[in-house]
């Protein structure tokens, strides 16, 4: 093999006999010590449907690695279910888990001098967490996505987990009864797999395929289908080939790859969390990337896919329509995708897409042709102004009124806001402000799916704005702005806003501001004092001390 094996440091020489003795105990024989050692990082758990099917994929990958002539060594990493922890104190651990996952994979692979790693993941944070570790270590690697959940069905419509959050809002507003709410709950999540719309998990899987770190078509497969298992086996074989060629992640995770990832995110209508995670992965890979890059690419890439949360279709529909390769080929044909970027297969992206048609099939409506996009420009806009001097991220698909000025309704935590929405205390034209939910202030930057879904369910989606220094679920839509930075906990202007202050959200001008004289804000700033940390020990306390601004990806090793 061309690749110089790191594992030889523990297998060569008489002095390494104790190492070999321990390896024999886990299944190594005399002929195995000269083979590459490949980690299989398995995020399997029964905590969430996203990860409950991963063990099957990991075992299939292990068998394929062994058959290809390498020695697999499996280890686990954690997961947090955003959907289950949503709206609770536990959600503060979600973004934190991204760092724990990255650190755990890096620790296991480097401690054992592994020659490569195959990561099997399927939930919002074990995916970017894995890619951060892969970029840091820069040993040959491939990512295997656990797959999307199939949609639930009720009353003639497809359901996802977001349907349940919105049904809670509908019930509270008196638009449905308790029996209907229960039926939606019962039918929304029919089996294994990640949340079924173009929410965060499916956005990240699409990104990894676009970047060349996962196999073509693998990002939109259903978790329970046989082709997902075979894709895991093929991924293992491709990884062994990459080890042989010494093809490393940083050769793939180039500036071109990140631009491709952003272009695909815009084309599929992906999650706002893609911004945060791509910034963090780029930091790990040593690739310069800023919020302005998202705005630049947004201007030249249309939204081509009609997908939930704001659209009609789910991810299995996208797969049947041609998947991410079809989206990428359209972008390539119109000059907004880098065909020279490498993929884990060793081929350039243009070669991978060679046999994919330039235009989508006419017998489907999921992927639009370039000439007839869903929206002319990308849906993730970077807003700035006196409320977000470092930037904020708005998701503008499905928004009928992209500009709003209204009185602030200020809440210092998510729970207080949700209570006000469900109690009917939010009025047409209000601009909700949820603060002290940022990376440091939360700590942990919780997702605001419960209040945003309650707004939609109450029929206020086009009549109310919402800004926060927290995050949004990939299932969120409406006139909402997240990742507002600087956050309240460090004295950002969002901390100075008072009830009734006029706030302007203008997606067209990419503006977010409180309409007050700077002198008045300066007086408030002089009176402002930072809050005492909410946690003084444990994981959240450590995270709050280390984490960077959301505008830098909320990384902990800056």
Coordinates of C-alpha atoms in Angstrom, one line a residue:
X1 CA 0.0 0.0 0.0
X2 CA 1.2 3.5 -0.8
X3 CA -0.2 4.8 2.4
X4 CA 2.3 4.7 5.2
X5 CA 0.4 2.9 8.0
X6 CA 0.2 4.7 11.3
X7 CA -0.8 1.4 12.9
X8 CA 2.7 0.0 12.2
X9 CA 3.9 2.1 15.2
X10 CA 2.0 -0.4 17.4
X11 CA 2.6 -3.6 15.4
X12 CA 6.3 -3.5 14.3
X13 CA 9.3 -4.6 16.4
X14 CA 9.8 -6.9 19.4
X15 CA 9.1 -4.0 21.8
X16 CA 5.5 -4.0 20.4
X17 CA 4.7 -7.5 21.5
X18 CA 2.5 -6.3 24.4
X19 CA 0.4 -4.3 21.9
X20 CA 0.0 -7.3 19.6
X21 CA -1.0 -9.5 22.6
X22 CA -3.9 -7.1 23.3
X23 CA -4.9 -7.0 19.7
X24 CA -4.9 -10.8 19.6
X25 CA -7.5 -10.7 22.3
X26 CA -9.9 -8.7 20.1
X27 CA -9.5 -11.0 17.0
X28 CA -6.2 -10.3 15.3
X29 CA -4.2 -13.2 14.0
X30 CA -0.5 -13.5 12.8
X31 CA -1.4 -12.3 9.3
X32 CA -3.4 -9.3 10.5
X33 CA -0.7 -7.2 12.0
X34 CA 0.5 -5.8 8.7
X35 CA -2.9 -4.7 7.6
X36 CA -4.3 -1.2 7.9
X37 CA -6.4 -0.7 11.0
X38 CA -9.7 1.2 10.2
X39 CA -12.0 2.6 12.8
X40 CA -15.7 2.2 12.5
X41 CA -17.2 5.1 14.5
X42 CA -20.7 4.0 15.2
X43 CA -23.3 6.4 16.6
X44 CA -25.9 3.7 17.1
X45 CA -28.3 4.2 20.0
X46 CA -32.0 3.6 20.8
X47 CA -32.3 7.2 22.0
X48 CA -33.6 8.4 18.7
X49 CA -35.1 6.9 15.5
X50 CA -32.3 8.7 13.6
X51 CA -29.7 6.3 15.0
X52 CA -31.6 3.2 15.8
X53 CA -30.8 1.6 12.5
X54 CA -27.1 2.4 12.4
X55 CA -25.8 -0.8 14.0
X56 CA -26.9 -2.8 10.9
X57 CA -25.0 -0.4 8.7
X58 CA -21.9 -0.5 10.9
X59 CA -21.8 -4.3 10.9
X60 CA -22.2 -4.5 7.1
X61 CA -19.4 -2.0 6.7
X62 CA -17.2 -4.0 9.1
X63 CA -17.7 -7.1 7.1
X64 CA -16.9 -5.3 3.9
X65 CA -13.7 -3.8 5.4
X66 CA -12.5 -7.2 6.5
X67 CA -13.2 -8.6 3.1
X68 CA -11.2 -5.8 1.5
X69 CA -8.1 -6.8 3.5
X70 CA -8.1 -4.3 6.4
X71 CA -8.8 -4.8 10.1
X72 CA -11.9 -2.9 11.4
X73 CA -12.0 -1.7 15.0
X74 CA -15.4 -0.5 16.1
X75 CA -16.1 2.1 18.8
X76 CA -19.2 4.1 19.8
X77 CA -19.9 7.7 20.1
X78 CA -22.9 9.6 21.6
X79 CA -26.0 11.2 20.2
X80 CA -28.7 13.6 21.4
X81 CA -32.2 13.6 20.0
X82 CA -33.0 17.1 19.2
X83 CA -36.7 16.2 18.6
X84 CA -37.1 14.6 22.0
X85 CA -35.1 17.2 23.9
X86 CA -36.7 20.2 22.0
X87 CA -38.2 22.8 24.3
X88 CA -36.5 21.4 27.4
X89 CA -33.4 22.2 29.3
X90 CA -31.9 19.1 27.8
X91 CA -31.8 20.8 24.4
X92 CA -28.9 22.9 25.7
X93 CA -26.7 19.8 25.2
X94 CA -27.5 19.4 21.6
X95 CA -24.9 21.7 20.0
X96 CA -22.5 20.8 22.8
X97 CA -22.8 17.2 21.7
X98 CA -21.3 18.1 18.3
X99 CA -18.0 19.0 20.1
X100 CA -18.2 15.9 22.3
X101 CA -18.7 13.7 19.2
X102 CA -15.8 15.4 17.3
X103 CA -13.5 15.1 20.3
X104 CA -14.4 11.4 20.9
X105 CA -13.8 10.3 17.4
X106 CA -10.5 12.2 17.2
X107 CA -9.5 10.8 20.6
X108 CA -10.2 7.1 19.7
X109 CA -8.6 7.3 16.2
X110 CA -5.5 9.1 17.2
X111 CA -5.0 7.1 20.5
X112 CA -5.1 3.9 18.5
X113 CA -3.1 5.2 15.5
X114 CA -5.8 4.1 13.1
X115 CA -5.1 4.3 9.4
X116 CA -8.6 5.4 8.4
X117 CA -12.1 5.8 9.7
X118 CA -15.6 5.1 8.5
X119 CA -18.2 7.0 10.4
X120 CA -21.8 5.9 10.6
X121 CA -24.1 8.7 11.7
X122 CA -27.7 9.7 11.4
X123 CA -28.7 12.7 13.6
X124 CA -28.2 16.4 13.5
X125 CA -25.0 16.7 15.5
X126 CA -23.2 13.4 15.1
X127 CA -23.0 14.3 11.4
X128 CA -21.1 17.6 11.6
X129 CA -19.3 16.3 14.7
X130 CA -17.9 13.5 12.6
X131 CA -16.8 15.7 9.8
X132 CA -15.1 18.1 12.2
X133 CA -13.1 15.2 13.6
X134 CA -12.4 13.9 10.1
X135 CA -11.1 17.3 9.0
X136 CA -8.9 17.6 12.1
X137 CA -7.3 14.2 11.9
X138 CA -6.9 14.2 8.1
X139 CA -6.6 10.4 7.9
X140 CA -8.5 8.7 5.0
X141 CA -12.2 8.8 5.9
X142 CA -15.7 8.3 4.5
X143 CA -19.1 9.2 6.0
X144 CA -22.0 6.7 5.9
X145 CA -25.4 8.4 6.5
X146 CA -27.9 6.3 8.4
X147 CA -30.7 7.4 6.0
X148 CA -34.0 9.3 6.1
X149 CA -37.2 8.2 7.8
X150 CA -40.1 7.4 5.5
X151 CA -43.0 9.8 5.8
X152 CA -46.0 9.2 8.0
X153 CA -49.4 9.5 6.4
X154 CA -52.7 10.9 7.7
X155 CA -55.7 12.5 6.1
X156 CA -54.2 12.4 2.7
X157 CA -50.9 14.2 3.5
X158 CA -47.4 13.2 4.3
X159 CA -46.3 13.8 7.9
X160 CA -42.9 14.5 9.5
X161 CA -42.0 15.2 13.1
X162 CA -42.5 18.9 12.5
X163 CA -46.2 18.1 11.7
X164 CA -46.5 17.3 15.4
X165 CA -45.0 20.5 16.6
X166 CA -47.3 22.5 14.3
X167 CA -50.3 20.4 15.4
X168 CA -49.6 21.5 19.0
X169 CA -49.9 25.1 17.9
X170 CA -53.1 24.3 15.9
X171 CA -54.6 22.6 19.0
X172 CA -53.7 25.6 21.2
X173 CA -55.3 28.0 18.7
X174 CA -58.5 25.9 18.6
X175 CA -58.0 24.9 15.0
X176 CA -57.9 21.1 15.6
X177 CA -59.2 19.0 18.5
X178 CA -57.4 16.6 20.8
X179 CA -58.3 13.5 18.8
X180 CA -56.7 15.0 15.6
X181 CA -53.6 16.0 17.5
X182 CA -53.2 12.4 18.8
X183 CA -53.6 11.0 15.3
X184 CA -50.9 13.2 14.0
X185 CA -48.6 12.2 16.9
X186 CA -49.3 8.5 16.3
X187 CA -48.6 8.6 12.6
X188 CA -45.8 11.1 12.1
X189 CA -42.7 8.9 12.7
X190 CA -43.3 5.4 11.3
X191 CA -39.9 3.9 11.8
X192 CA -36.1 4.3 11.7
X193 CA -34.3 7.2 10.1
X194 CA -33.6 10.9 10.4
X195 CA -36.4 13.5 10.2
X196 CA -37.9 13.2 6.7
X197 CA -38.0 16.7 5.3
X198 CA -35.0 18.8 4.2
X199 CA -34.3 19.5 7.9
X200 CA -30.8 19.5 9.4
X201 CA -29.9 15.8 9.1
X202 CA -30.9 15.5 5.5
X203 CA -29.3 18.9 4.8
X204 CA -26.0 17.7 6.3
X205 CA -26.1 14.4 4.4
X206 CA -26.7 16.3 1.2
X207 CA -23.8 18.6 2.0
X208 CA -21.4 15.7 2.7
X209 CA -22.4 14.1 -0.7
X210 CA -21.9 17.5 -2.4
X211 CA -18.4 17.8 -0.8
X212 CA -17.4 14.4 -2.0
X213 CA -17.1 12.8 1.5
X214 CA -20.0 10.4 1.0
X215 CA -21.0 8.2 -2.0
X216 CA -23.3 9.5 -4.8
X217 CA -27.0 9.0 -4.0
X218 CA -26.3 7.9 -0.4
X219 CA -27.6 11.1 1.2
X220 CA -31.3 10.6 0.3
X221 CA -31.7 6.9 0.8
X222 CA -34.3 5.7 3.2
X223 CA -32.9 4.2 6.4
X224 CA -34.9 0.9 6.2
X225 CA -34.2 0.2 2.5
X226 CA -31.7 -2.4 1.3
X227 CA -29.8 0.0 -0.9
X228 CA -28.7 1.8 2.2
X229 CA -27.0 -1.3 3.6
X230 CA -25.3 -1.9 0.3
X231 CA -24.2 1.7 0.2
X232 CA -22.5 1.2 3.6
X233 CA -20.6 -1.8 2.2
X234 CA -19.6 0.1 -0.9
X235 CA -18.4 3.0 1.2
X236 CA -16.1 0.6 3.1
X237 CA -14.6 -0.6 -0.2
X238 CA -14.0 2.9 -1.4
X239 CA -12.4 3.8 1.9
X240 CA -9.9 1.0 1.5
X241 CA -9.1 2.3 -1.9
X242 CA -8.6 5.8 -0.5
X243 CA -6.2 4.4 2.1
X244 CA -4.2 2.6 -0.7
X245 CA -3.9 5.9 -2.6
X246 CA -3.4 8.0 0.5
X247 CA -6.4 10.2 -0.4
X248 CA -6.9 12.3 2.7
X249 CA -9.9 14.5 3.7
X250 CA -8.2 17.8 3.3
X251 CA -7.5 17.0 -0.4
X252 CA -11.3 16.7 -0.7
X253 CA -12.4 19.4 1.8
X254 CA -11.1 22.3 -0.2
X255 CA -12.5 25.8 -0.7
X256 CA -14.2 24.4 -3.9
X257 CA -15.9 21.7 -1.8
X258 CA -17.3 24.2 0.6
X259 CA -18.6 26.4 -2.2
X260 CA -20.2 23.3 -3.7
X261 CA -21.8 22.5 -0.3
X262 CA -23.2 26.0 0.0
X263 CA -24.6 25.9 -3.5
X264 CA -26.4 22.6 -2.9
X265 CA -27.7 23.8 0.4
X266 CA -29.3 26.8 -1.4
X267 CA -30.6 24.6 -4.2
X268 CA -32.4 22.1 -1.9
X269 CA -33.7 24.7 0.6
X270 CA -31.6 23.4 3.5
X271 CA -31.4 24.1 7.2
X272 CA -30.0 27.3 8.7
X273 CA -27.8 25.0 10.8
X274 CA -25.8 24.3 7.7
X275 CA -24.3 27.7 8.1
X276 CA -23.1 27.1 11.6
X277 CA -21.8 23.6 10.8
X278 CA -20.0 24.5 7.6
X279 CA -18.2 27.3 9.4
X280 CA -17.1 24.8 12.0
X281 CA -16.0 22.2 9.6
X282 CA -14.1 24.7 7.5
X283 CA -12.3 25.9 10.7
X284 CA -11.3 22.3 11.4
X285 CA -10.1 21.8 7.8
X286 CA -8.1 25.1 7.8
X287 CA -10.2 26.5 4.9
X288 CA -11.2 30.2 5.2
X289 CA -15.0 30.6 5.2
X290 CA -17.2 33.4 6.4
X291 CA -20.8 34.4 6.5
X292 CA -20.3 36.6 3.5
X293 CA -19.5 33.6 1.4
X294 CA -23.0 32.3 1.9
X295 CA -24.5 35.6 0.8
X296 CA -22.3 35.6 -2.3
X297 CA -23.4 32.1 -3.4
X298 CA -27.0 32.8 -2.5
X299 CA -27.1 35.5 -5.0
X300 CA -26.3 33.2 -7.9
X301 CA -28.0 29.9 -6.9
X302 CA -31.8 29.5 -7.1
X303 CA -33.9 27.2 -4.9
X304 CA -34.7 24.2 -7.2
X305 CA -36.3 21.7 -4.8
X306 CA -39.8 21.9 -3.4
X307 CA -39.2 20.2 -0.1
X308 CA -40.6 20.4 3.4
X309 CA -40.6 22.3 5.8
X310 CA -41.9 25.1 3.5
X311 CA -42.5 23.0 0.4
X312 CA -44.5 19.9 -0.5
X313 CA -42.2 16.9 -0.7
X314 CA -40.0 14.8 1.6
X315 CA -36.5 13.5 1.1
X316 CA -37.6 10.0 -0.2
X317 CA -39.4 11.9 -3.0
X318 CA -36.1 13.7 -3.8
X319 CA -34.3 10.4 -4.0
X320 CA -36.8 9.0 -6.5
X321 CA -36.5 12.2 -8.5
X322 CA -32.8 11.8 -9.0
X323 CA -31.3 12.7 -5.6
X324 CA -28.4 15.1 -4.9
X325 CA -26.5 14.0 -8.1
X326 CA -29.4 15.4 -10.2
X327 CA -29.4 18.7 -8.3
X328 CA -25.6 18.9 -8.6
X329 CA -25.6 18.2 -12.3
X330 CA -28.1 21.1 -12.9
X331 CA -25.8 23.4 -10.9
X332 CA -22.7 22.1 -12.8
X333 CA -24.4 22.7 -16.1
X334 CA -25.1 26.3 -15.2
X335 CA -21.6 27.1 -13.9
X336 CA -22.3 27.3 -10.2
X337 CA -20.6 24.1 -9.1
X338 CA -16.9 23.2 -9.2
X339 CA -16.6 20.1 -11.3
X340 CA -12.8 19.9 -10.6
X341 CA -13.3 19.2 -6.9
X342 CA -12.3 15.7 -5.7
X343 CA -14.6 13.0 -4.2
X344 CA -13.8 10.1 -1.9
X345 CA -14.1 7.8 -5.0
X346 CA -10.9 9.4 -6.4
X347 CA -12.9 10.9 -9.3
X348 CA -13.6 14.6 -9.8
X349 CA -17.2 15.7 -9.3
X350 CA -17.7 16.2 -13.0
X351 CA -16.7 12.6 -13.6
X352 CA -19.0 11.4 -10.9
X353 CA -21.9 13.3 -12.5
X354 CA -21.0 12.4 -16.1
X355 CA -24.0 10.2 -16.8
X356 CA -26.5 12.3 -14.9
X357 CA -28.8 14.4 -17.2
X358 CA -28.4 18.2 -17.3
X359 CA -32.2 18.6 -16.7
X360 CA -34.5 16.9 -14.3
X361 CA -37.1 14.4 -15.4
X362 CA -40.4 15.8 -16.6
X363 CA -42.5 13.3 -14.7
X364 CA -41.7 14.7 -11.3
X365 CA -42.2 18.0 -9.5
X366 CA -39.6 17.7 -6.7
X367 CA -36.6 19.1 -8.6
X368 CA -37.4 22.1 -10.8
X369 CA -35.4 22.9 -13.9
X370 CA -33.0 25.9 -13.8
X371 CA -35.3 28.0 -15.9
X372 CA -38.3 27.5 -13.5
X373 CA -36.9 27.6 -10.0
X374 CA -39.0 27.7 -6.8
X375 CA -37.2 30.9 -5.9
X376 CA -34.8 32.9 -8.0
X377 CA -32.2 33.2 -5.3
X378 CA -31.0 31.1 -2.3
X379 CA -33.2 31.0 0.8
X380 CA -30.5 31.6 3.5
X381 CA -29.9 35.3 3.8
X382 CA -27.2 36.9 6.0
X383 CA -28.7 39.9 7.8
X384 CA -26.7 42.7 9.4
X385 CA -27.5 45.9 11.2
X386 CA -27.2 47.3 14.7
X387 CA -28.9 44.2 16.1
X388 CA -26.4 41.9 14.4
X389 CA -23.1 43.6 13.6
X390 CA -21.5 40.1 13.2
X391 CA -24.5 38.8 11.3
X392 CA -27.6 36.7 11.7
X393 CA -29.1 34.0 9.5
X394 CA -32.6 34.2 8.0
X395 CA -34.5 31.5 6.2
X396 CA -36.7 33.3 3.7
X397 CA -38.4 30.5 1.7
X398 CA -42.1 30.6 1.9
X399 CA -42.1 34.1 3.4
X400 CA -44.9 36.2 1.9
X401 CA -43.8 39.4 3.5
X402 CA -39.9 39.6 3.5
X403 CA -40.0 43.0 5.3
X404 CA -41.5 43.8 8.7
X405 CA -41.3 46.6 11.3
X406 CA -43.1 45.9 14.5
X407 CA -42.9 46.3 18.3
X408 CA -40.5 44.0 20.2
X409 CA -42.0 41.3 22.4
X410 CA -38.9 40.4 24.5
X411 CA -38.3 37.0 26.3
X412 CA -35.2 36.0 28.1
X413 CA -35.7 32.3 27.4
X414 CA -37.6 30.0 25.0
X415 CA -40.1 28.7 27.6
X416 CA -41.5 32.1 28.4
X417 CA -42.0 32.8 24.7
X418 CA -43.8 29.5 24.1
X419 CA -46.1 30.1 27.0
X420 CA -47.0 33.6 25.6
X421 CA -47.7 32.1 22.1
X422 CA -49.9 29.3 23.4
X423 CA -51.8 31.7 25.7
X424 CA -52.6 33.9 22.7
X425 CA -50.6 36.9 23.9
X426 CA -48.7 37.4 20.6
X427 CA -50.5 39.7 18.1
X428 CA -50.2 40.3 14.4
X429 CA -47.2 42.5 13.6
X430 CA -45.2 41.7 16.8
X431 CA -41.5 40.9 16.5
X432 CA -40.6 38.3 19.1
X433 CA -37.1 38.5 20.6
X434 CA -35.8 35.4 22.3
X435 CA -32.4 36.1 23.9
X436 CA -29.8 34.7 26.3
X437 CA -30.1 31.4 24.3
X438 CA -26.8 31.9 22.4
X439 CA -23.7 29.6 22.5
X440 CA -22.5 31.2 25.8
X441 CA -25.8 32.5 27.1
X442 CA -27.9 29.3 26.9
X443 CA -25.4 27.9 27.1
X444 CA -25.7 25.6 24.1
X445 CA -27.7 27.7 21.6
X446 CA -31.0 25.8 21.7
X447 CA -33.2 25.4 18.7
X448 CA -36.5 27.4 18.7
X449 CA -38.7 24.8 17.0
X450 CA -41.4 24.8 19.7
X451 CA -42.2 28.6 19.5
X452 CA -41.8 28.8 15.7
X453 CA -44.0 25.8 15.1
X454 CA -46.5 27.2 17.6
X455 CA -46.6 30.4 15.6
X456 CA -47.3 28.5 12.4
X457 CA -49.9 26.4 14.1
X458 CA -51.6 29.5 15.4
X459 CA -51.9 30.9 11.9
X460 CA -49.4 33.7 12.6
X461 CA -46.6 32.5 10.3
X462 CA -46.9 35.4 7.9
X463 CA -47.9 38.0 10.5
X464 CA -45.2 37.7 13.2
X465 CA -41.4 38.0 13.1
X466 CA -39.0 36.3 15.4
X467 CA -35.3 37.0 16.1
X468 CA -33.0 35.0 18.5
X469 CA -29.4 34.5 19.4
X470 CA -30.3 30.8 19.5
X471 CA -30.8 28.5 16.6
X472 CA -33.6 27.1 14.5
X473 CA -34.5 23.6 13.7
X474 CA -34.2 22.6 10.1
X475 CA -38.0 22.3 10.3
X476 CA -38.5 26.0 10.9
X477 CA -39.8 28.5 8.3
X478 CA -41.3 31.9 8.4
X479 CA -39.9 35.4 8.9
X480 CA -37.3 34.3 11.5
X481 CA -33.7 35.3 12.1
X482 CA -31.3 33.2 14.2
X483 CA -27.7 33.1 15.2
X484 CA -27.9 36.8 16.0
X485 CA -24.4 37.9 16.9
X486 CA -22.9 39.2 19.1
X487 CA -25.3 37.3 21.4
X488 CA -27.0 38.8 24.5
X489 CA -24.6 37.1 27.0
X490 CA -21.6 39.1 25.7
X491 CA -23.5 42.4 25.5
X492 CA -24.7 42.3 21.9
X493 CA -27.4 44.9 21.1
X494 CA -30.1 42.2 21.3
X495 CA -29.5 42.4 25.1
X496 CA -30.5 46.0 25.1
X497 CA -33.9 45.7 23.4
X498 CA -37.0 46.5 25.5
X499 CA -40.7 45.6 25.0
X500 CA -42.2 47.9 22.4
X501 CA -39.0 49.0 20.7
X502 CA -39.5 49.1 16.9
X503 CA -37.6 46.4 15.1
X504 CA -37.1 46.0 11.4
X505 CA -36.4 42.7 9.7
X506 CA -35.8 43.3 6.0
X507 CA -34.7 40.2 4.1
X508 CA -34.5 42.0 0.8
X509 CA -32.1 44.6 2.1
X510 CA -30.5 42.0 4.4
X511 CA -31.1 44.3 7.4
X512 CA -31.8 43.6 11.1
X513 CA -32.0 46.6 13.3
X514 CA -33.7 48.2 16.3
X515 CA -35.0 51.6 15.2
X516 CA -33.6 53.7 18.1
X517 CA -31.0 56.5 18.2
X518 CA -27.5 55.3 18.9
X519 CA -27.3 57.6 21.8
X520 CA -30.2 55.8 23.5
X521 CA -28.6 52.4 22.8
X522 CA -25.3 53.7 24.3
X523 CA -27.1 54.8 27.5
X524 CA -28.7 51.3 27.8
X525 CA -25.3 49.7 27.0
X526 CA -23.7 51.6 29.9
X527 CA -26.3 50.2 32.3
X528 CA -26.1 46.6 31.0
X529 CA -24.3 44.1 33.2
X530 CA -23.5 40.5 32.2
X531 CA -25.5 37.8 33.8
X532 CA -23.9 35.3 36.2
X533 CA -23.2 31.9 34.4
X534 CA -26.2 29.6 34.5
X535 CA -23.9 26.6 35.0
X536 CA -20.7 26.7 37.0
X537 CA -19.6 23.1 36.7
X538 CA -19.8 20.2 34.2
X539 CA -20.1 20.0 30.4
X540 CA -22.2 23.2 29.9
X541 CA -19.9 25.3 32.1
X542 CA -16.8 24.1 30.1
X543 CA -18.6 24.8 26.9
X544 CA -19.7 28.3 27.8
X545 CA -16.1 29.2 28.7
X546 CA -14.6 27.9 25.4
X547 CA -17.3 28.4 22.7
X548 CA -16.8 31.1 20.0
X549 CA -19.4 33.3 18.4
X550 CA -22.1 31.7 16.2
X551 CA -20.6 33.9 13.4
X552 CA -17.5 31.8 13.6
X553 CA -19.3 28.4 13.8
X554 CA -19.6 28.2 17.6
X555 CA -16.4 26.2 17.8
X556 CA -14.6 25.3 21.0
X557 CA -11.0 25.2 19.7
X558 CA -10.7 28.7 18.2

